[in-house]
Amino acid sequence: MAFIRRRRLERELYSKERFSLLLLNLEEYYFEQHTANHIINRDCKDERKFRGSLKICSKSIIFEPDDSIQPIIKIPLRDCISIKAPEDNEANNPFTRNTSGGISVVCNQVFLIKERNVIAPYKTVRGRTEHLFQLDVAGKVGDVVQTLHQLYRASCLDRMGDQAAMITAILQSRLARTSFDKNRFQSISETLHMECKAEMVTPLVTNPGHVCVSDANLYFQPLNGYPKPVVQITLQNVRRIYKRRHGLMPLGLEVFCTENDLCSDIYLKFYNCQDRDEVYRLIAKYIENHIAEHTAESYVLQWQRGLISNYQYLLHLNNLADRSCNDLSQYPVFPWVIADYSSSVLDLTKPETFRDLSKPVGALNKERLDRLVTRYQEMPEPKFMYGSHYSSPGYVLFYLVRVAPEYMLCLQNGKFDHADRMFNSIAETWKNCLDGATDFKELIPEFYENDSSFLVNSLKLDLGKRQGGKTVEDVELPPWASGPDDFLQKSQEALESPYVSEHLHEWIDIIFGYKQKGSEAVAAHNVFHPLTYEGGVDLNSIMDPNEKVALLTQILEFGQTPKQLFTTPHPQRKIQKLKSLSRTSSHSISIAESPVSPNEESFEDLTEESITLAWNNIAKLKLDTQFKIHKEAITGIAVTCNGSSVFTTSQDSTLKMFSKDSKTIQRSVSFSNMALSSCLILPGDTTVISSSWDNHIYFYSIAFGRQQDVLLGHDDAVSKICWRDGRLFSASWDSTVKVWHCVPGETLSNKKHHFELLAQLEHDVSVNTMDLNAANTILASGTKEGTISIWDVTTATVLHQLPHHSGTVFHAAFSPDSRHLLSTGEDCCFKVIDVQTGMLVSSVTTEEPQRCFKWDGNTILSGSQSGELLVWDLLGGKVTERIKGHTGAVMSMWMNEQCNSVITGGEDKQIMFWKLQY
C-alpha cells in the first residue's frame, strides 16, 4: 500500500520531529524556523522556559518544544492582537537583561497539538494570552517581526483571494532573493542544465523551493530546508515521468524511479507550463528508449491477453488519468466489486455476489436514481445528477483515517469526523453508498492490496463514541471474512474473478471512457458538477482572485473526475483457456479453470500445443535453402497441401511453380506484361489464382498447365486476393474490395467459371491489403493513405474506419482468435486494433518498415525493409531476435499450419525456405 508505506518511511526518517507540514492550514506555506525559548508567566515566580523551534508560516506561528510532553503551540495570525519586539528603554522591559532577542505575541486564540506526543483533535484555548519567544540569534528579531507584520496584514484581509495574492507576492519575493545552492551537487563535475522555481507536492500540502536539473541529477531545494536541505534523484534511476494536471492547471510533473509503485519519488508543481515542459524534456532523455510516458493503448492488449491483472491495469489507467497518491483530490479510484456483505461464505461463482459494473454507484439503487433524475430534469443549466463525487479528499481519508489521522485533522481543521460518520463497517458503508442521498463514493486501491492496517486502529486513536455508546475501534468486517487480511485476500480474488474480468470494461467506460462525458454520460446517469471535469473551467480566464480561490477550494473539497482516456467503448477481457494463456500470463492458472479434463486431450489440443511450442521457439528459425527464381521482386507465395509444390508471383509478371523435392522450376507462366501481386491455391490443389496490376484475376489449371479463366474485376491494379468458402475477395487500387461468388468451370470441358458480384466495399482511396477473420464474417482492409477499415461481410457495411497509419498499409492480419487485427505500414509502426470496439490497443514503433508478417496474437515474425526476419514480443513492444535473410525487402511470407515451416520471398528475387530447429 503505497500511501501507508510512504507514511511509515516518513515517520522513520523524521521520528524526532513532531512538526510536519500537515499542521499548517490548507494552501499555507512554511517559510522559516528559528531556535528559540518559549517563556511562560514572565516576571512571575512560576516563570517557565521551554526550548524548541519557532516556525514562521504564511497564516500562523508554530512553536515546537523539544520536550515531547509539551504540546505544539499554533497561533493563527488572524487571531493575533499584537506582534512586537519590546523597546529597550521600556521601564518594565522583561528583555533588558535576560531576554534579549524576544518577540511578544498577544492573541485571543491558541491551538495545542500533540500534547504528550499523542495524535488527537487539537485543543483550543480561547481568551487573551501573551507568548514570549526568545530567539537564540537576537539579531534576527527585527526581520522576523517585519515578516510577521506582513503576514498578519495579509491574514486580516477580508477576501480569501486578496489574502492569497499578498501571500503569493511575499513567497515569490523570497524565492527571487534565493537560488539553488550549487554546493549541493553530488559531483563537482556536474553541469547545470536548468534552474527554476517550483513547489514539491505531498498530500494536502505544497512546499516551495528551487528545482535544478544537471546532467546527472534532479534536485529540489526547499526554501525552508524542510524536511531535509535537498531532495536528489539520479536521472539514470528514473523509470517513468508523467505530466500532471494540478489544481485544474497543467503545471504538475511526477517522477518515478520504480516500474509499478503507486507512489512517486517526487511530485513537482511549477509556476508556468514552460518550466514544467523543459524539466520534462531534460529528464525524458535519460529514460530507456526515450519513452517518457506510456499510453493507455500500451496496456489494453497486455490486459486483454492476461499479461497484467485487473488490479495492475486499473493502477496504470489511474496513473495515466492524472490520479496520484500525492494529490488527494485526484487519488486513484477503484470500484466496489462485491455486493454481498452479509453471507457467511463469499461465493464468487454467483453473479448476484457482484455489483453491477455497468452503472455508477449513484445509479445502483433505482428508487434513489429516479429521484435524482427528476431533480436533474428540473435543474437549470449547468445540470448535474450528483451533488457529491465518487472520489474526494474527504472520502480518501474516510477510509484511511486509522493510518493517516494527521491528514484528517489537517483537512478538517484539527477535528475528526463525528463518530457515527466514521468508517465503522464495510457493510454499513456499502449500504450508505446504495441508499444515502449524497453518498456515491467508490473505493481506493488499498482495498485490493496486502496491507490491512487501514482497517485496524493500531495507533489506539480516540475516534469518539457512537450514539449507542460504542467506541470506534477497528472496522467491522463482513461475516465471510475471518479477519482484515482475509478480507483483503477475498477482495483481491473478487477483483480478479472471471465475472469482474468480463465486466470491468463497463466500469472503465464510466470512469475513464466514453460514458464519462456528453450524451453517453447522460444516458448512463453519470453526470457530475461541471467543475470536476478537465476543461470544465479555464482558471487563466478568471481575473478575480477571490473567484479563482473559491473555485480551487471547491474542487479540492469536491474532488475531480479523471482525465478521459477512451472515447470509444472499451474492449472486453475474455477468460481464455489454460493453454492459450500459457505463454502470455505470468500468473499460474488452476486446472479447474481449464475446460479440458487433465486426462482427456483431443487432437485439436495436441495441435494447439504443437503450434504453441512452435511459436515459443520461433526465434530458432534457421535458413534451409534458397533459390533465385524470378527476375524481379517476389510478391506472393502459395504452397500445395502436401508441401511439394511452391507457386510464386513476381513483379516480373510471371507465375512460377517450383518443386521443393527436385529444387527446380517446373512451370513458368506469363498472363500479361504487367506485374502479378499475389496468388493462392484453391482447395483440392487443382487451380492457382493470381492477381495482376493489369486489373485482372487469372485462374491457372495445375493439372492441364494452362490459363483456365480470367476475371476483369477492377478498374485498376488488383493488390490482394483471398478465397473462402466458394467466395473470392479481391482488393484493388480502384478503391474497392469486391466479393465474388465463383462456380468453378469443369476442367475437362471448355466451360468457364461463373462469377457473381455479391458485394462491393467502397473506399476513398486505393486498397493495398486485406484479410478475413476465421469465421469469414469480418474483413479488414488497409489503404495507401493509412486507413484501416473493418467490414461486416454479411451486410457489406463498415464497422470501423480507423486512420491509424500515415502512408501505405503494407499488411494486415487477424489474430487466430479473431479478436485483434495487426497492421504494419510505411510509417514504421505495428498497430493492434480490438476488432469489436475498433479501439487501438497497442502501438509498436519499428526502426524500419515491416513489409509482411505472421503472428499468433502475441508474437510476431516480420519481414523487414532491409531483408531481416524479426521476432517481436508484441506485449513487451521489443525485438527479441534478428535473423539475417534477404538482401532486399521481404515482400511476402508463407507459414504452414503447424507454424514450423516458413517460406519468404524478397526484393532480391529469391525465395528462402526456413525451418524451426528445436
Short mmCIF file of C-alpha atoms in Angstrom, two decimals, residues 511-856:
data_model
loop_
_atom_site.label_atom_id
_atom_site.label_comp_id
_atom_site.label_asym_id
_atom_site.label_seq_id
_atom_site.Cartn_x
_atom_site.Cartn_y
_atom_site.Cartn_z
CA ILE A 511 -14.86 6.31 -15.05
CA PHE A 512 -12.21 6.70 -17.76
CA GLY A 513 -14.05 6.17 -21.01
CA TYR A 514 -16.69 7.28 -23.47
CA LYS A 515 -19.51 7.35 -20.90
CA GLN A 516 -17.66 9.92 -18.81
CA LYS A 517 -18.86 12.97 -20.76
CA GLY A 518 -21.52 14.14 -23.17
CA SER A 519 -24.72 12.41 -24.20
CA GLU A 520 -23.36 8.97 -23.28
CA ALA A 521 -22.77 10.19 -19.71
CA VAL A 522 -26.34 11.49 -19.52
CA ALA A 523 -27.70 8.17 -20.81
CA ALA A 524 -25.57 6.29 -18.26
CA HIS A 525 -26.69 8.60 -15.39
CA ASN A 526 -23.08 9.61 -14.89
CA VAL A 527 -23.16 13.43 -14.78
CA PHE A 528 -21.29 15.34 -12.05
CA HIS A 529 -20.74 19.04 -11.45
CA PRO A 530 -19.06 20.70 -14.48
CA LEU A 531 -16.19 21.98 -12.34
CA THR A 532 -15.00 18.44 -11.68
CA TYR A 533 -14.18 17.73 -15.33
CA GLU A 534 -10.92 18.52 -17.10
CA GLY A 535 -11.52 21.70 -19.09
CA GLY A 536 -14.66 22.47 -17.07
CA VAL A 537 -13.22 25.87 -16.15
CA ASP A 538 -10.35 27.96 -17.53
CA LEU A 539 -8.62 29.45 -14.50
CA ASN A 540 -6.50 31.72 -16.69
CA SER A 541 -9.63 33.46 -17.89
CA ILE A 542 -10.74 34.30 -14.32
CA MET A 543 -9.35 37.67 -13.36
CA ASP A 544 -10.98 37.98 -9.95
CA PRO A 545 -8.54 36.36 -7.45
CA ASN A 546 -11.35 35.74 -4.97
CA GLU A 547 -13.42 33.82 -7.53
CA LYS A 548 -10.32 31.83 -8.50
CA VAL A 549 -9.53 30.85 -4.90
CA ALA A 550 -13.17 29.92 -4.29
CA LEU A 551 -13.14 27.61 -7.33
CA LEU A 552 -9.89 25.93 -6.30
CA THR A 553 -11.19 25.41 -2.77
CA GLN A 554 -14.41 23.92 -4.12
CA ILE A 555 -12.53 21.50 -6.36
CA LEU A 556 -10.16 20.47 -3.57
CA GLU A 557 -13.08 19.59 -1.33
CA PHE A 558 -15.36 18.14 -4.03
CA GLY A 559 -12.84 16.04 -5.98
CA GLN A 560 -12.06 15.78 -9.67
CA THR A 561 -13.16 13.44 -12.45
CA PRO A 562 -10.23 11.53 -14.02
CA LYS A 563 -8.83 12.59 -17.36
CA GLN A 564 -10.80 10.89 -20.14
CA LEU A 565 -8.62 8.13 -21.63
CA PHE A 566 -11.01 6.49 -24.11
CA THR A 567 -13.65 7.95 -26.43
CA THR A 568 -14.90 4.62 -27.82
CA PRO A 569 -16.25 1.57 -25.96
CA HIS A 570 -13.51 -0.26 -24.10
CA PRO A 571 -12.72 -3.80 -25.27
CA GLN A 572 -13.85 -6.69 -23.12
CA ARG A 573 -11.45 -9.09 -21.45
CA LYS A 574 -12.24 -12.68 -22.30
CA ILE A 575 -11.30 -15.54 -19.99
CA GLN A 576 -9.09 -17.76 -22.11
CA LYS A 577 -8.34 -21.46 -21.88
CA LEU A 578 -5.36 -22.54 -19.84
CA LYS A 579 -3.23 -23.45 -22.86
CA SER A 580 -3.77 -20.17 -24.63
CA LEU A 581 -2.60 -18.35 -21.52
CA SER A 582 0.45 -20.49 -21.02
CA ARG A 583 2.84 -18.18 -22.86
CA THR A 584 1.37 -14.82 -22.02
CA SER A 585 0.44 -14.90 -18.38
CA SER A 586 2.88 -14.73 -15.53
CA HIS A 587 0.17 -15.94 -13.16
CA SER A 588 -0.50 -19.63 -12.58
CA ILE A 589 -3.90 -20.87 -13.68
CA SER A 590 -5.57 -23.72 -11.83
CA ILE A 591 -6.58 -26.89 -13.64
CA ALA A 592 -10.17 -26.16 -12.65
CA GLU A 593 -10.17 -23.15 -14.96
CA SER A 594 -9.40 -25.28 -17.99
CA PRO A 595 -12.46 -26.76 -19.69
CA VAL A 596 -10.40 -29.80 -20.76
CA SER A 597 -10.03 -32.74 -18.38
CA PRO A 598 -6.37 -33.43 -17.48
CA ASN A 599 -6.72 -36.97 -18.80
CA GLU A 600 -8.61 -36.16 -21.99
CA GLU A 601 -6.70 -34.32 -24.69
CA SER A 602 -8.26 -34.06 -28.12
CA PHE A 603 -6.41 -33.91 -31.43
CA GLU A 604 -7.17 -30.18 -31.52
CA ASP A 605 -5.50 -29.75 -28.12
CA LEU A 606 -2.38 -31.56 -29.33
CA THR A 607 -2.32 -29.41 -32.46
CA GLU A 608 -2.70 -26.29 -30.36
CA GLU A 609 0.15 -27.45 -28.13
CA SER A 610 2.39 -28.03 -31.15
CA ILE A 611 1.57 -24.57 -32.52
CA THR A 612 2.26 -23.00 -29.11
CA LEU A 613 5.55 -24.90 -28.95
CA ALA A 614 6.48 -23.66 -32.43
CA TRP A 615 5.76 -20.02 -31.58
CA ASN A 616 7.66 -20.36 -28.31
CA ASN A 617 10.69 -21.35 -30.38
CA ILE A 618 10.13 -19.14 -33.43
CA ALA A 619 13.43 -17.37 -32.77
CA LYS A 620 15.18 -20.68 -33.60
CA LEU A 621 14.12 -20.39 -37.23
CA LYS A 622 17.03 -21.44 -39.46
CA LEU A 623 17.57 -21.00 -43.21
CA ASP A 624 17.30 -24.35 -45.02
CA THR A 625 17.73 -23.48 -48.71
CA GLN A 626 17.33 -20.52 -51.02
CA PHE A 627 16.78 -20.11 -54.76
CA LYS A 628 16.73 -17.19 -57.18
CA ILE A 629 13.77 -17.98 -59.43
CA HIS A 630 12.45 -14.60 -60.63
CA LYS A 631 13.81 -11.54 -62.41
CA GLU A 632 12.01 -9.05 -60.15
CA ALA A 633 10.65 -8.87 -56.58
CA ILE A 634 8.52 -11.79 -55.41
CA THR A 635 5.02 -10.66 -54.41
CA GLY A 636 3.13 -13.83 -53.45
CA ILE A 637 3.68 -17.41 -52.24
CA ALA A 638 1.25 -20.36 -52.21
CA VAL A 639 2.01 -23.99 -51.36
CA THR A 640 0.12 -27.20 -52.16
CA CYS A 641 -1.30 -29.23 -49.27
CA ASN A 642 1.44 -31.85 -49.44
CA GLY A 643 4.09 -29.14 -49.50
CA SER A 644 5.80 -30.43 -52.63
CA SER A 645 4.98 -27.56 -55.00
CA VAL A 646 5.51 -23.85 -54.30
CA PHE A 647 3.83 -21.23 -56.51
CA THR A 648 5.19 -17.70 -56.59
CA THR A 649 4.19 -14.46 -58.28
CA SER A 650 6.50 -11.62 -59.12
CA GLN A 651 6.69 -8.10 -60.43
CA ASP A 652 8.34 -9.70 -63.49
CA SER A 653 4.74 -10.69 -64.49
CA THR A 654 5.29 -14.46 -64.12
CA LEU A 655 3.69 -17.20 -62.06
CA LYS A 656 6.22 -19.95 -61.35
CA MET A 657 5.79 -23.46 -59.98
CA PHE A 658 8.83 -24.63 -58.02
CA SER A 659 9.36 -28.24 -56.95
CA LYS A 660 10.70 -28.44 -53.44
CA ASP A 661 11.83 -32.03 -53.97
CA SER A 662 13.75 -31.60 -57.24
CA LYS A 663 14.63 -27.98 -56.44
CA THR A 664 13.74 -26.93 -59.96
CA ILE A 665 11.26 -24.63 -61.67
CA GLN A 666 8.62 -26.84 -63.27
CA ARG A 667 6.28 -24.19 -64.69
CA SER A 668 6.64 -20.53 -65.69
CA VAL A 669 3.54 -18.72 -66.91
CA SER A 670 3.04 -15.14 -68.03
CA PHE A 671 -0.54 -13.85 -68.28
CA SER A 672 0.33 -10.31 -69.39
CA ASN A 673 3.29 -7.98 -69.39
CA MET A 674 2.33 -6.39 -66.06
CA ALA A 675 3.29 -7.36 -62.51
CA LEU A 676 1.44 -10.01 -60.54
CA SER A 677 0.63 -9.00 -56.96
CA SER A 678 -0.48 -12.17 -55.12
CA CYS A 679 -1.52 -15.79 -55.55
CA LEU A 680 -3.46 -18.56 -53.81
CA ILE A 681 -4.34 -22.21 -54.42
CA LEU A 682 -7.96 -23.34 -54.41
CA PRO A 683 -8.97 -26.33 -52.24
CA GLY A 684 -8.05 -29.56 -53.95
CA ASP A 685 -4.77 -28.18 -55.32
CA THR A 686 -6.12 -28.04 -58.88
CA THR A 687 -6.22 -24.30 -59.56
CA VAL A 688 -3.95 -21.33 -58.80
CA ILE A 689 -5.41 -17.83 -58.81
CA SER A 690 -3.17 -14.81 -59.41
CA SER A 691 -3.96 -11.11 -59.19
CA SER A 692 -2.38 -8.63 -61.56
CA TRP A 693 -1.65 -4.96 -61.91
CA ASP A 694 -3.48 -5.15 -65.26
CA ASN A 695 -6.81 -5.15 -63.33
CA HIS A 696 -7.38 -8.89 -63.98
CA ILE A 697 -7.53 -12.01 -61.85
CA TYR A 698 -6.18 -15.14 -63.59
CA PHE A 699 -7.17 -18.76 -62.97
CA TYR A 700 -4.50 -21.32 -63.85
CA SER A 701 -5.17 -25.07 -64.03
CA ILE A 702 -2.32 -27.01 -62.46
CA ALA A 703 -3.46 -30.29 -63.96
CA PHE A 704 -3.71 -29.01 -67.54
CA GLY A 705 -0.92 -26.44 -67.33
CA ARG A 706 -2.91 -23.62 -68.91
CA GLN A 707 -4.87 -20.48 -68.15
CA GLN A 708 -8.35 -21.68 -67.31
CA ASP A 709 -10.19 -18.40 -66.87
CA VAL A 710 -9.80 -14.66 -66.35
CA LEU A 711 -11.86 -12.16 -64.39
CA LEU A 712 -11.74 -8.48 -65.31
CA GLY A 713 -12.85 -7.44 -61.86
CA HIS A 714 -11.49 -3.94 -61.33
CA ASP A 715 -10.66 -0.61 -62.90
CA ASP A 716 -7.12 -0.52 -61.53
CA ALA A 717 -4.48 -2.91 -60.25
CA VAL A 718 -5.65 -5.84 -58.11
CA SER A 719 -3.49 -5.73 -54.98
CA LYS A 720 -4.61 -8.76 -52.97
CA ILE A 721 -6.94 -11.77 -53.25
CA CYS A 722 -8.45 -14.20 -50.71
CA TRP A 723 -10.59 -17.32 -51.19
CA ARG A 724 -13.05 -18.55 -48.56
CA ASP A 725 -15.99 -20.97 -48.86
CA GLY A 726 -16.50 -20.60 -52.59
CA ARG A 727 -16.15 -16.82 -52.47
CA LEU A 728 -13.37 -14.75 -53.95
CA PHE A 729 -12.37 -11.47 -52.27
CA SER A 730 -10.35 -9.02 -54.33
CA ALA A 731 -8.80 -5.71 -53.21
CA SER A 732 -7.79 -3.07 -55.73
CA TRP A 733 -6.20 0.29 -56.23
CA ASP A 734 -9.56 1.36 -57.71
CA SER A 735 -10.63 1.94 -54.07
CA THR A 736 -12.82 -1.14 -53.75
CA VAL A 737 -12.89 -4.58 -52.26
CA LYS A 738 -15.20 -6.91 -54.18
CA VAL A 739 -16.81 -10.13 -53.06
CA TRP A 740 -17.50 -12.70 -55.79
CA HIS A 741 -19.39 -15.95 -55.78
CA CYS A 742 -17.45 -18.33 -58.01
CA VAL A 743 -18.77 -21.52 -59.58
CA PRO A 744 -15.67 -23.30 -60.97
CA GLY A 745 -15.75 -24.49 -64.56
CA GLU A 746 -15.44 -28.19 -65.32
CA THR A 747 -11.76 -28.80 -66.01
CA LEU A 748 -12.40 -31.39 -68.75
CA SER A 749 -14.63 -29.11 -70.78
CA ASN A 750 -14.43 -25.60 -72.11
CA LYS A 751 -16.82 -24.22 -69.51
CA LYS A 752 -15.59 -21.06 -67.85
CA HIS A 753 -16.00 -20.03 -64.20
CA HIS A 754 -19.22 -18.25 -63.47
CA PHE A 755 -18.70 -15.07 -61.41
CA GLU A 756 -21.44 -13.28 -59.49
CA LEU A 757 -20.64 -9.97 -57.75
CA LEU A 758 -22.10 -10.28 -54.23
CA ALA A 759 -20.81 -7.04 -52.67
CA GLN A 760 -18.65 -4.03 -53.35
CA LEU A 761 -16.96 -2.35 -50.39
CA GLU A 762 -16.21 1.26 -51.30
CA HIS A 763 -13.15 3.10 -50.01
CA ASP A 764 -11.94 6.65 -50.50
CA VAL A 765 -8.51 5.66 -51.81
CA SER A 766 -6.58 2.69 -53.18
CA VAL A 767 -6.78 -0.53 -51.16
CA ASN A 768 -3.39 -2.19 -50.71
CA THR A 769 -4.11 -5.19 -48.49
CA MET A 770 -6.90 -7.13 -46.77
CA ASP A 771 -7.61 -10.12 -44.56
CA LEU A 772 -10.62 -12.15 -43.36
CA ASN A 773 -11.32 -13.46 -39.88
CA ALA A 774 -11.59 -17.20 -39.20
CA ALA A 775 -15.39 -17.19 -39.45
CA ASN A 776 -15.27 -15.33 -42.79
CA THR A 777 -17.69 -12.71 -41.40
CA ILE A 778 -15.32 -9.78 -40.82
CA LEU A 779 -12.98 -8.29 -43.41
CA ALA A 780 -10.20 -5.81 -42.74
CA SER A 781 -8.69 -3.61 -45.43
CA GLY A 782 -5.73 -1.24 -45.46
CA THR A 783 -5.34 1.67 -47.85
CA LYS A 784 -2.48 3.63 -49.37
CA GLU A 785 -3.29 6.58 -47.13
CA GLY A 786 -3.08 4.57 -43.91
CA THR A 787 -6.74 3.89 -43.10
CA ILE A 788 -7.76 0.54 -41.65
CA SER A 789 -11.41 -0.36 -42.34
CA ILE A 790 -13.23 -3.22 -40.64
CA TRP A 791 -16.26 -4.54 -42.50
CA ASP A 792 -19.17 -6.81 -41.71
CA VAL A 793 -19.10 -9.08 -44.75
CA THR A 794 -22.63 -10.41 -44.16
CA THR A 795 -24.18 -6.95 -44.53
CA ALA A 796 -21.40 -5.27 -46.56
CA THR A 797 -21.29 -2.42 -44.02
CA VAL A 798 -18.28 -0.76 -42.49
CA LEU A 799 -17.95 -1.20 -38.72
CA HIS A 800 -14.87 0.95 -38.11
CA GLN A 801 -12.76 3.31 -40.19
CA LEU A 802 -9.50 3.98 -38.41
CA PRO A 803 -6.79 6.35 -39.72
CA HIS A 804 -4.07 4.63 -37.70
CA HIS A 805 -1.18 4.76 -40.18
CA SER A 806 0.45 7.59 -42.05
CA GLY A 807 1.20 6.27 -45.50
CA THR A 808 0.55 2.91 -47.14
CA VAL A 809 -0.64 -0.06 -45.08
CA PHE A 810 1.57 -2.92 -46.23
CA HIS A 811 -0.08 -5.82 -44.45
CA ALA A 812 -2.95 -6.58 -42.05
CA ALA A 813 -3.99 -9.87 -40.44
CA PHE A 814 -6.39 -11.08 -37.76
CA SER A 815 -5.16 -12.91 -34.68
CA PRO A 816 -6.03 -16.63 -34.52
CA ASP A 817 -8.94 -15.90 -32.18
CA SER A 818 -10.08 -13.04 -34.48
CA ARG A 819 -10.33 -10.63 -31.55
CA HIS A 820 -7.48 -8.42 -32.73
CA LEU A 821 -6.14 -7.09 -36.02
CA LEU A 822 -2.45 -6.37 -36.53
CA SER A 823 -1.31 -4.00 -39.27
CA THR A 824 2.00 -2.57 -40.44
CA GLY A 825 2.83 0.27 -42.80
CA GLU A 826 5.42 2.55 -44.25
CA ASP A 827 5.17 4.71 -41.11
CA CYS A 828 7.33 2.13 -39.26
CA CYS A 829 4.56 1.11 -36.86
CA PHE A 830 2.75 -2.03 -35.81
CA LYS A 831 -0.83 -1.29 -34.73
CA VAL A 832 -3.15 -3.66 -32.88
CA ILE A 833 -6.89 -2.98 -33.04
CA ASP A 834 -9.61 -4.56 -30.94
CA VAL A 835 -11.99 -5.79 -33.65
CA GLN A 836 -15.19 -5.49 -31.63
CA THR A 837 -14.73 -1.89 -30.48
CA GLY A 838 -12.27 -0.56 -33.05
CA MET A 839 -10.01 0.66 -30.24
CA LEU A 840 -6.28 0.88 -30.83
CA VAL A 841 -4.94 -1.34 -28.06
CA SER A 842 -1.24 -1.42 -28.88
CA SER A 843 1.26 0.50 -30.97
CA VAL A 844 4.87 -0.52 -31.50
CA THR A 845 7.37 1.65 -33.34
CA THR A 846 9.89 -0.12 -35.59
CA GLU A 847 13.28 1.05 -36.82
CA GLU A 848 12.27 0.49 -40.44
CA PRO A 849 9.11 -0.53 -42.30
CA GLN A 850 7.99 -4.14 -41.84
CA ARG A 851 6.57 -5.33 -45.16
CA CYS A 852 4.85 -8.59 -44.17
CA PHE A 853 4.37 -10.77 -41.08
CA LYS A 854 2.81 -13.78 -39.39
CA TRP A 855 1.60 -13.67 -35.78
CA ASP A 856 -0.13 -15.77 -33.16
#
